[in-house]
mmCIF file with all atom_site columns, C-alpha atoms and ligand atoms in Angstrom:
data_model
loop_
_atom_site.group_PDB
_atom_site.id
_atom_site.type_symbol
_atom_site.label_atom_id
_atom_site.label_alt_id
_atom_site.label_comp_id
_atom_site.label_asym_id
_atom_site.label_entity_id
_atom_site.label_seq_id
_atom_site.pdbx_PDB_ins_code
_atom_site.Cartn_x
_atom_site.Cartn_y
_atom_site.Cartn_z
_atom_site.occupancy
_atom_site.B_iso_or_equiv
_atom_site.pdbx_formal_charge
_atom_site.auth_seq_id
_atom_site.auth_comp_id
_atom_site.auth_asym_id
_atom_site.auth_atom_id
_atom_site.pdbx_PDB_model_num
ATOM   1   C CA  . MET G 1 1   ? 1.886   -26.578 -8.280  1.00 91.00 ? 229 MET G CA  1
ATOM   2   C CA  . LYS G 1 2   ? -0.592  -22.913 -7.418  1.00 96.00 ? 230 LYS G CA  1
ATOM   3   C CA  . ARG G 1 3   ? 0.803   -20.642 -9.375  1.00 97.00 ? 231 ARG G CA  1
ATOM   4   C CA  . VAL G 1 4   ? 0.483   -16.964 -9.804  1.00 98.00 ? 232 VAL G CA  1
ATOM   5   C CA  . VAL G 1 5   ? 1.693   -14.411 -11.743 1.00 98.00 ? 233 VAL G CA  1
ATOM   6   C CA  . CYS G 1 6   ? 1.391   -10.773 -10.713 1.00 98.00 ? 234 CYS G CA  1
ATOM   7   C CA  . PRO G 1 7   ? 3.379   -8.290  -13.773 1.00 98.00 ? 235 PRO G CA  1
ATOM   8   C CA  . GLY G 1 8   ? 2.539   -4.896  -14.609 1.00 97.00 ? 236 GLY G CA  1
ATOM   9   C CA  . SER G 1 9   ? 5.515   -2.228  -14.704 1.00 97.00 ? 237 SER G CA  1
ATOM   10  C CA  . PHE G 1 10  ? 7.212   -1.583  -11.313 1.00 98.00 ? 238 PHE G CA  1
ATOM   11  C CA  . ASP G 1 11  ? 9.210   2.276   -12.660 1.00 98.00 ? 239 ASP G CA  1
ATOM   12  C CA  . PRO G 1 12  ? 9.983   1.761   -9.591  1.00 98.00 ? 240 PRO G CA  1
ATOM   13  C CA  . ILE G 1 13  ? 8.789   -0.810  -7.044  1.00 98.00 ? 241 ILE G CA  1
ATOM   14  C CA  . THR G 1 14  ? 6.822   0.152   -4.332  1.00 98.00 ? 242 THR G CA  1
ATOM   15  C CA  . PHE G 1 15  ? 5.868   -0.391  -0.609  1.00 97.00 ? 243 PHE G CA  1
ATOM   16  C CA  . GLY G 1 16  ? 2.227   -0.745  -2.348  1.00 96.00 ? 244 GLY G CA  1
ATOM   17  C CA  . HIS G 1 17  ? 4.297   -4.179  -4.207  1.00 97.00 ? 245 HIS G CA  1
ATOM   18  C CA  . LEU G 1 18  ? 4.953   -5.261  -2.209  1.00 97.00 ? 246 LEU G CA  1
ATOM   19  C CA  . ASP G 1 19  ? 2.781   -5.262  0.029   1.00 96.00 ? 247 ASP G CA  1
ATOM   20  C CA  . ILE G 1 20  ? 0.677   -7.849  -2.353  1.00 97.00 ? 248 ILE G CA  1
ATOM   21  C CA  . ILE G 1 21  ? 3.638   -9.601  -3.793  1.00 98.00 ? 249 ILE G CA  1
ATOM   22  C CA  . GLU G 1 22  ? 4.175   -10.750 0.370   1.00 97.00 ? 250 GLU G CA  1
ATOM   23  C CA  . ARG G 1 23  ? 0.594   -11.461 0.587   1.00 97.00 ? 251 ARG G CA  1
ATOM   24  C CA  . ALA G 1 24  ? -0.118  -13.858 -2.971  1.00 98.00 ? 252 ALA G CA  1
ATOM   25  C CA  . SER G 1 25  ? 3.602   -15.198 -1.538  1.00 98.00 ? 253 SER G CA  1
ATOM   26  C CA  . SER G 1 26  ? 1.836   -16.740 1.475   1.00 97.00 ? 254 SER G CA  1
ATOM   27  C CA  . LEU G 1 27  ? -1.468  -17.344 -0.480  1.00 97.00 ? 255 LEU G CA  1
ATOM   28  C CA  . PHE G 1 28  ? 0.596   -19.286 -3.392  1.00 97.00 ? 256 PHE G CA  1
ATOM   29  C CA  . ASP G 1 29  ? 3.502   -22.447 -4.220  1.00 97.00 ? 257 ASP G CA  1
ATOM   30  C CA  . GLU G 1 30  ? 4.999   -19.845 -6.282  1.00 98.00 ? 258 GLU G CA  1
ATOM   31  C CA  . VAL G 1 31  ? 4.901   -15.737 -6.896  1.00 98.00 ? 259 VAL G CA  1
ATOM   32  C CA  . VAL G 1 32  ? 5.384   -14.311 -11.022 1.00 98.00 ? 260 VAL G CA  1
ATOM   33  C CA  . ILE G 1 33  ? 7.012   -10.641 -11.226 1.00 98.00 ? 261 ILE G CA  1
ATOM   34  C CA  . ALA G 1 34  ? 6.914   -10.365 -14.489 1.00 98.00 ? 262 ALA G CA  1
ATOM   35  C CA  . VAL G 1 35  ? 8.227   -6.723  -15.193 1.00 98.00 ? 263 VAL G CA  1
ATOM   36  C CA  . LEU G 1 36  ? 6.299   -5.798  -19.038 1.00 95.00 ? 264 LEU G CA  1
ATOM   37  C CA  . VAL G 1 37  ? 8.153   -5.060  -21.622 1.00 95.00 ? 265 VAL G CA  1
ATOM   38  C CA  . ASN G 1 38  ? 6.335   -2.092  -23.417 1.00 88.00 ? 266 ASN G CA  1
ATOM   39  C CA  . HIS G 1 39  ? 8.578   0.186   -26.370 1.00 85.00 ? 267 HIS G CA  1
ATOM   40  C CA  . THR G 1 40  ? 5.679   2.338   -27.228 1.00 90.00 ? 268 THR G CA  1
ATOM   41  C CA  . LYS G 1 41  ? 6.118   3.454   -22.507 1.00 88.00 ? 269 LYS G CA  1
ATOM   42  C CA  . GLN G 1 42  ? 8.467   5.986   -21.599 1.00 94.00 ? 270 GLN G CA  1
ATOM   43  C CA  . THR G 1 43  ? 10.304  4.197   -18.382 1.00 96.00 ? 271 THR G CA  1
ATOM   44  C CA  . LEU G 1 44  ? 12.841  6.107   -15.781 1.00 97.00 ? 272 LEU G CA  1
ATOM   45  C CA  . PHE G 1 45  ? 14.209  2.485   -15.649 1.00 98.00 ? 273 PHE G CA  1
ATOM   46  C CA  . THR G 1 46  ? 15.026  -0.109  -18.157 1.00 97.00 ? 274 THR G CA  1
ATOM   47  C CA  . VAL G 1 47  ? 13.327  -3.547  -18.191 1.00 97.00 ? 275 VAL G CA  1
ATOM   48  C CA  . SER G 1 48  ? 17.456  -4.909  -16.540 1.00 97.00 ? 276 SER G CA  1
ATOM   49  C CA  . GLU G 1 49  ? 17.290  -2.589  -13.736 1.00 98.00 ? 277 GLU G CA  1
ATOM   50  C CA  . ARG G 1 50  ? 14.111  -2.527  -12.624 1.00 98.00 ? 278 ARG G CA  1
ATOM   51  C CA  . ILE G 1 51  ? 13.685  -6.900  -12.186 1.00 98.00 ? 279 ILE G CA  1
ATOM   52  C CA  . GLU G 1 52  ? 17.629  -6.063  -10.215 1.00 98.00 ? 280 GLU G CA  1
ATOM   53  C CA  . MET G 1 53  ? 15.803  -3.141  -7.945  1.00 98.00 ? 281 MET G CA  1
ATOM   54  C CA  . ILE G 1 54  ? 12.303  -6.311  -7.478  1.00 98.00 ? 282 ILE G CA  1
ATOM   55  C CA  . GLN G 1 55  ? 14.731  -8.945  -7.185  1.00 98.00 ? 283 GLN G CA  1
ATOM   56  C CA  . GLU G 1 56  ? 16.890  -6.304  -3.829  1.00 97.00 ? 284 GLU G CA  1
ATOM   57  C CA  . VAL G 1 57  ? 13.864  -6.325  -1.979  1.00 98.00 ? 285 VAL G CA  1
ATOM   58  C CA  . THR G 1 58  ? 11.946  -10.026 -2.835  1.00 98.00 ? 286 THR G CA  1
ATOM   59  C CA  . SER G 1 59  ? 15.402  -12.172 -2.531  1.00 97.00 ? 287 SER G CA  1
ATOM   60  C CA  . LYS G 1 60  ? 13.848  -12.758 1.358   1.00 96.00 ? 288 LYS G CA  1
ATOM   61  C CA  . TYR G 1 61  ? 10.379  -14.417 -0.223  1.00 97.00 ? 289 TYR G CA  1
ATOM   62  C CA  . SER G 1 62  ? 11.755  -17.493 -1.596  1.00 97.00 ? 290 SER G CA  1
ATOM   63  C CA  . ASN G 1 63  ? 8.598   -19.085 -3.880  1.00 98.00 ? 291 ASN G CA  1
ATOM   64  C CA  . VAL G 1 64  ? 9.278   -14.929 -5.242  1.00 98.00 ? 292 VAL G CA  1
ATOM   65  C CA  . LYS G 1 65  ? 10.110  -14.938 -9.023  1.00 98.00 ? 293 LYS G CA  1
ATOM   66  C CA  . VAL G 1 66  ? 11.338  -12.922 -11.337 1.00 98.00 ? 294 VAL G CA  1
ATOM   67  C CA  . ASP G 1 67  ? 10.837  -12.329 -14.838 1.00 98.00 ? 295 ASP G CA  1
ATOM   68  C CA  . SER G 1 68  ? 9.444   -10.111 -17.788 1.00 98.00 ? 296 SER G CA  1
ATOM   69  C CA  . TRP G 1 69  ? 7.892   -10.605 -21.010 1.00 96.00 ? 297 TRP G CA  1
ATOM   70  C CA  . SER G 1 70  ? 6.448   -8.934  -23.586 1.00 96.00 ? 298 SER G CA  1
ATOM   71  C CA  . GLY G 1 71  ? 2.954   -9.677  -26.150 1.00 95.00 ? 299 GLY G CA  1
ATOM   72  C CA  . LEU G 1 72  ? -0.240  -10.943 -24.087 1.00 97.00 ? 300 LEU G CA  1
ATOM   73  C CA  . LEU G 1 73  ? 0.098   -11.758 -20.565 1.00 97.00 ? 301 LEU G CA  1
ATOM   74  C CA  . VAL G 1 74  ? -2.576  -14.304 -20.966 1.00 98.00 ? 302 VAL G CA  1
ATOM   75  C CA  . ASP G 1 75  ? -0.001  -16.177 -23.579 1.00 98.00 ? 303 ASP G CA  1
ATOM   76  C CA  . TYR G 1 76  ? 2.749   -16.056 -21.239 1.00 98.00 ? 304 TYR G CA  1
ATOM   77  C CA  . CYS G 1 77  ? 0.673   -16.688 -18.731 1.00 98.00 ? 305 CYS G CA  1
ATOM   78  C CA  . LYS G 1 78  ? 0.048   -20.549 -20.344 1.00 97.00 ? 306 LYS G CA  1
ATOM   79  C CA  . ALA G 1 79  ? 3.931   -21.702 -21.938 1.00 97.00 ? 307 ALA G CA  1
ATOM   80  C CA  . ASN G 1 80  ? 5.045   -20.893 -17.852 1.00 97.00 ? 308 ASN G CA  1
ATOM   81  C CA  . GLU G 1 81  ? 1.691   -23.009 -16.848 1.00 96.00 ? 309 GLU G CA  1
ATOM   82  C CA  . ILE G 1 82  ? 0.202   -20.178 -14.694 1.00 97.00 ? 310 ILE G CA  1
ATOM   83  C CA  . GLY G 1 83  ? -3.181  -19.633 -13.801 1.00 95.00 ? 311 GLY G CA  1
ATOM   84  C CA  . ALA G 1 84  ? -3.900  -16.855 -11.722 1.00 98.00 ? 312 ALA G CA  1
ATOM   85  C CA  . ILE G 1 85  ? -3.272  -12.784 -12.160 1.00 98.00 ? 313 ILE G CA  1
ATOM   86  C CA  . ILE G 1 86  ? -2.874  -11.496 -9.197  1.00 98.00 ? 314 ILE G CA  1
ATOM   87  C CA  . LYS G 1 87  ? -3.934  -7.414  -8.242  1.00 97.00 ? 315 LYS G CA  1
ATOM   88  C CA  . GLY G 1 88  ? -4.147  -5.481  -6.218  1.00 96.00 ? 316 GLY G CA  1
ATOM   89  C CA  . LEU G 1 89  ? -6.736  -2.905  -6.008  1.00 95.00 ? 317 LEU G CA  1
ATOM   90  C CA  . ARG G 1 90  ? -6.291  0.315   -5.064  1.00 92.00 ? 318 ARG G CA  1
ATOM   91  C CA  . ALA G 1 91  ? -9.261  1.576   -5.104  1.00 89.00 ? 319 ALA G CA  1
ATOM   92  C CA  . VAL G 1 92  ? -13.010 2.052   -7.083  1.00 89.00 ? 320 VAL G CA  1
ATOM   93  C CA  . THR G 1 93  ? -11.434 4.416   -9.485  1.00 88.00 ? 321 THR G CA  1
ATOM   94  C CA  . ASP G 1 94  ? -8.891  0.749   -10.883 1.00 88.00 ? 322 ASP G CA  1
ATOM   95  C CA  . PHE G 1 95  ? -11.342 -1.871  -10.774 1.00 93.00 ? 323 PHE G CA  1
ATOM   96  C CA  . ASP G 1 96  ? -13.099 -0.644  -14.953 1.00 94.00 ? 324 ASP G CA  1
ATOM   97  C CA  . TYR G 1 97  ? -10.077 -0.861  -16.162 1.00 95.00 ? 325 TYR G CA  1
ATOM   98  C CA  . GLU G 1 98  ? -9.008  -3.931  -14.292 1.00 96.00 ? 326 GLU G CA  1
ATOM   99  C CA  . LEU G 1 99  ? -13.074 -5.750  -14.754 1.00 97.00 ? 327 LEU G CA  1
ATOM   100 C CA  . GLN G 1 100 ? -12.463 -5.434  -17.946 1.00 97.00 ? 328 GLN G CA  1
ATOM   101 C CA  . MET G 1 101 ? -8.959  -6.946  -18.121 1.00 97.00 ? 329 MET G CA  1
ATOM   102 C CA  . SER G 1 102 ? -9.736  -9.766  -15.433 1.00 98.00 ? 330 SER G CA  1
ATOM   103 C CA  . GLN G 1 103 ? -12.775 -10.213 -18.050 1.00 98.00 ? 331 GLN G CA  1
ATOM   104 C CA  . ILE G 1 104 ? -10.716 -10.489 -21.020 1.00 98.00 ? 332 ILE G CA  1
ATOM   105 C CA  . ASN G 1 105 ? -8.337  -12.634 -20.193 1.00 98.00 ? 333 ASN G CA  1
ATOM   106 C CA  . PHE G 1 106 ? -10.755 -14.591 -18.573 1.00 98.00 ? 334 PHE G CA  1
ATOM   107 C CA  . GLN G 1 107 ? -12.314 -14.677 -22.391 1.00 97.00 ? 335 GLN G CA  1
ATOM   108 C CA  . LEU G 1 108 ? -8.870  -15.245 -24.682 1.00 97.00 ? 336 LEU G CA  1
ATOM   109 C CA  . GLN G 1 109 ? -7.316  -18.035 -22.064 1.00 96.00 ? 337 GLN G CA  1
ATOM   110 C CA  . ASN G 1 110 ? -9.398  -19.481 -18.917 1.00 97.00 ? 338 ASN G CA  1
ATOM   111 C CA  . ILE G 1 111 ? -6.701  -17.330 -17.182 1.00 98.00 ? 339 ILE G CA  1
ATOM   112 C CA  . GLU G 1 112 ? -7.926  -16.374 -14.028 1.00 98.00 ? 340 GLU G CA  1
ATOM   113 C CA  . THR G 1 113 ? -7.949  -13.143 -12.573 1.00 98.00 ? 341 THR G CA  1
ATOM   114 C CA  . LEU G 1 114 ? -7.529  -12.368 -8.701  1.00 98.00 ? 342 LEU G CA  1
ATOM   115 C CA  . PHE G 1 115 ? -8.281  -8.793  -6.656  1.00 97.00 ? 343 PHE G CA  1
ATOM   116 C CA  . MET G 1 116 ? -6.720  -8.084  -3.119  1.00 97.00 ? 344 MET G CA  1
ATOM   117 C CA  . SER G 1 117 ? -7.565  -5.043  -1.218  1.00 95.00 ? 345 SER G CA  1
ATOM   118 C CA  . THR G 1 118 ? -4.668  -2.257  -0.960  1.00 94.00 ? 346 THR G CA  1
ATOM   119 C CA  . ALA G 1 119 ? -2.997  -1.962  2.645   1.00 94.00 ? 347 ALA G CA  1
ATOM   120 C CA  . PRO G 1 120 ? -4.780  1.270   3.369   1.00 94.00 ? 348 PRO G CA  1
ATOM   121 C CA  . SER G 1 121 ? -1.655  2.917   4.172   1.00 94.00 ? 349 SER G CA  1
ATOM   122 C CA  . HIS G 1 122 ? -0.286  1.633   0.758   1.00 93.00 ? 350 HIS G CA  1
ATOM   123 C CA  . SER G 1 123 ? -3.661  3.635   -1.262  1.00 92.00 ? 351 SER G CA  1
ATOM   124 C CA  . PHE G 1 124 ? -2.680  6.172   -2.878  1.00 94.00 ? 352 PHE G CA  1
ATOM   125 C CA  . ILE G 1 125 ? 0.737   5.204   -3.718  1.00 95.00 ? 353 ILE G CA  1
ATOM   126 C CA  . SER G 1 126 ? 1.576   5.205   -6.878  1.00 96.00 ? 354 SER G CA  1
ATOM   127 C CA  . SER G 1 127 ? 4.952   3.956   -8.781  1.00 97.00 ? 355 SER G CA  1
ATOM   128 C CA  . SER G 1 128 ? 4.006   7.831   -10.984 1.00 96.00 ? 356 SER G CA  1
ATOM   129 C CA  . LEU G 1 129 ? 2.723   8.983   -8.236  1.00 97.00 ? 357 LEU G CA  1
ATOM   130 C CA  . VAL G 1 130 ? 6.436   8.755   -6.659  1.00 98.00 ? 358 VAL G CA  1
ATOM   131 C CA  . LYS G 1 131 ? 8.330   9.397   -9.481  1.00 98.00 ? 359 LYS G CA  1
ATOM   132 C CA  . GLU G 1 132 ? 6.022   12.997  -9.198  1.00 97.00 ? 360 GLU G CA  1
ATOM   133 C CA  . VAL G 1 133 ? 7.404   12.974  -5.880  1.00 98.00 ? 361 VAL G CA  1
ATOM   134 C CA  . ALA G 1 134 ? 10.624  12.403  -5.268  1.00 98.00 ? 362 ALA G CA  1
ATOM   135 C CA  . SER G 1 135 ? 11.928  14.451  -9.219  1.00 97.00 ? 363 SER G CA  1
ATOM   136 C CA  . TYR G 1 136 ? 10.599  16.790  -6.851  1.00 97.00 ? 364 TYR G CA  1
ATOM   137 C CA  . ASP G 1 137 ? 13.178  17.003  -4.012  1.00 96.00 ? 365 ASP G CA  1
ATOM   138 C CA  . GLY G 1 138 ? 10.246  15.397  -2.183  1.00 98.00 ? 366 GLY G CA  1
ATOM   139 C CA  . ASP G 1 139 ? 10.440  13.023  0.329   1.00 98.00 ? 367 ASP G CA  1
ATOM   140 C CA  . VAL G 1 140 ? 8.935   9.914   -0.457  1.00 98.00 ? 368 VAL G CA  1
ATOM   141 C CA  . SER G 1 141 ? 10.787  7.554   1.944   1.00 97.00 ? 369 SER G CA  1
ATOM   142 C CA  . SER G 1 142 ? 8.169   6.059   4.120   1.00 97.00 ? 370 SER G CA  1
ATOM   143 C CA  . TYR G 1 143 ? 6.783   4.512   -0.459  1.00 97.00 ? 371 TYR G CA  1
ATOM   144 C CA  . LEU G 1 144 ? 9.500   2.962   -1.271  1.00 97.00 ? 372 LEU G CA  1
ATOM   145 C CA  . PRO G 1 145 ? 11.819  -0.039  0.579   1.00 97.00 ? 373 PRO G CA  1
ATOM   146 C CA  . ALA G 1 146 ? 15.413  1.321   1.069   1.00 97.00 ? 374 ALA G CA  1
ATOM   147 C CA  . PRO G 1 147 ? 17.350  0.032   -2.007  1.00 98.00 ? 375 PRO G CA  1
ATOM   148 C CA  . THR G 1 148 ? 15.020  1.160   -4.587  1.00 98.00 ? 376 THR G CA  1
ATOM   149 C CA  . LEU G 1 149 ? 15.799  4.743   -3.109  1.00 98.00 ? 377 LEU G CA  1
ATOM   150 C CA  . ILE G 1 150 ? 19.278  4.521   -4.289  1.00 98.00 ? 378 ILE G CA  1
ATOM   151 C CA  . ARG G 1 151 ? 18.947  3.683   -7.006  1.00 98.00 ? 379 ARG G CA  1
ATOM   152 C CA  . LEU G 1 152 ? 15.841  6.135   -8.537  1.00 98.00 ? 380 LEU G CA  1
ATOM   153 C CA  . LYS G 1 153 ? 17.306  9.048   -6.367  1.00 97.00 ? 381 LYS G CA  1
ATOM   154 C CA  . ALA G 1 154 ? 20.931  8.505   -8.685  1.00 97.00 ? 382 ALA G CA  1
ATOM   155 C CA  . ARG G 1 155 ? 18.990  8.315   -11.702 1.00 98.00 ? 383 ARG G CA  1
ATOM   156 C CA  . LEU G 1 156 ? 17.089  10.923  -10.715 1.00 97.00 ? 384 LEU G CA  1
ATOM   157 C CA  . ALA G 1 157 ? 19.822  13.175  -10.379 1.00 96.00 ? 385 ALA G CA  1
ATOM   158 C CA  . GLU G 1 158 ? 21.842  12.027  -13.090 1.00 95.00 ? 386 GLU G CA  1
ATOM   159 C CA  . THR G 1 159 ? 18.438  12.876  -15.273 1.00 92.00 ? 387 THR G CA  1
ATOM   160 C CA  . LYS G 1 160 ? 18.509  16.278  -13.774 1.00 86.00 ? 388 LYS G CA  1
ATOM   161 C CA  . LYS G 1 161 ? 21.871  16.618  -15.454 1.00 84.00 ? 389 LYS G CA  1
ATOM   162 C CA  . LYS G 1 162 ? 20.914  15.606  -18.559 1.00 78.00 ? 390 LYS G CA  1
HETATM 163 O O1  . LIG L 2 .   ? 2.220   -1.214  -13.675 1.00 81.42 ? 87  LIG L O1  1
HETATM 164 P P1  . LIG L 2 .   ? 0.802   -1.293  -15.060 1.00 81.42 ? 87  LIG L P1  1
HETATM 165 O O2  . LIG L 2 .   ? 1.734   -0.232  -16.109 1.00 81.42 ? 87  LIG L O2  1
HETATM 166 O O3  . LIG L 2 .   ? -0.195  -0.326  -14.183 1.00 81.42 ? 87  LIG L O3  1
HETATM 167 O O4  . LIG L 2 .   ? 0.673   -2.409  -15.351 1.00 81.42 ? 87  LIG L O4  1
HETATM 168 C C1  . LIG L 2 .   ? -0.416  -2.851  -16.214 1.00 81.42 ? 87  LIG L C1  1
HETATM 169 C C2  . LIG L 2 .   ? -0.217  -4.178  -16.879 1.00 81.42 ? 87  LIG L C2  1
HETATM 170 C C3  . LIG L 2 .   ? 0.932   -4.237  -17.353 1.00 81.42 ? 87  LIG L C3  1
HETATM 171 C C4  . LIG L 2 .   ? 0.308   -4.968  -15.894 1.00 81.42 ? 87  LIG L C4  1
HETATM 172 C C5  . LIG L 2 .   ? -1.060  -4.120  -17.975 1.00 81.42 ? 87  LIG L C5  1
HETATM 173 O O5  . LIG L 2 .   ? -1.212  -2.968  -19.423 1.00 81.42 ? 87  LIG L O5  1
HETATM 174 C C6  . LIG L 2 .   ? -1.171  -5.174  -18.551 1.00 81.42 ? 87  LIG L C6  1
HETATM 175 O O6  . LIG L 2 .   ? -1.443  -6.302  -18.288 1.00 81.42 ? 87  LIG L O6  1
HETATM 176 N N1  . LIG L 2 .   ? -0.833  -5.632  -19.907 1.00 81.42 ? 87  LIG L N1  1
HETATM 177 C C7  . LIG L 2 .   ? -0.410  -6.613  -20.837 1.00 81.42 ? 87  LIG L C7  1
HETATM 178 C C8  . LIG L 2 .   ? -1.180  -6.957  -22.452 1.00 81.42 ? 87  LIG L C8  1
HETATM 179 C C9  . LIG L 2 .   ? -2.221  -6.852  -22.391 1.00 81.42 ? 87  LIG L C9  1
HETATM 180 O O7  . LIG L 2 .   ? -1.888  -8.762  -22.254 1.00 81.42 ? 87  LIG L O7  1
HETATM 181 N N2  . LIG L 2 .   ? -3.054  -6.622  -23.061 1.00 81.42 ? 87  LIG L N2  1
HETATM 182 C C10 . LIG L 2 .   ? -4.646  -7.765  -22.942 1.00 81.42 ? 87  LIG L C10 1
HETATM 183 C C11 . LIG L 2 .   ? -4.830  -7.414  -21.476 1.00 81.42 ? 87  LIG L C11 1
HETATM 184 S S1  . LIG L 2 .   ? -5.796  -5.398  -21.194 1.00 81.42 ? 87  LIG L S1  1
#
């Protein structure tokens, strides 16, 4: 079985992520979306909330599953018989760091990294930008699936009350 992992923070999932996931699901037998557990990084949503939000918008793809991991991504890949990592590349600015990561991941455990060009319509979307715009009540409805947008608005409203 050809299995690929799509790793990230997904805080929250955007149409940019979904585009890569959808295209990967047509190329591989199974796509595992792996949500990074990183206790040093402050996130708006907990890992279980992020998993739920991803499941909500990927349930129509029968070969997509969602999981979380902490530690080295390559160790997760080995433990789960995953031979490759798939990443979306939005712009050349993404490339330097992604290249370094792909090289170290190959050196560590022979795990391949495949880069997929993000659709031009999504190339400027990032979870961080979306959160920033939404925090100032900007319209982010074209960057996020509807259920994710509802949760984002609710979370930001809760945060403002505190
Ligand atoms: O969505 P993000 O935050 O840009 O995703 C980055 C991520 C989680 C894919 C990357 O930081 C990662 O793979 N971290 C796991 C730790 C690891 O394996 N490090 C060694 C390679 S740099």
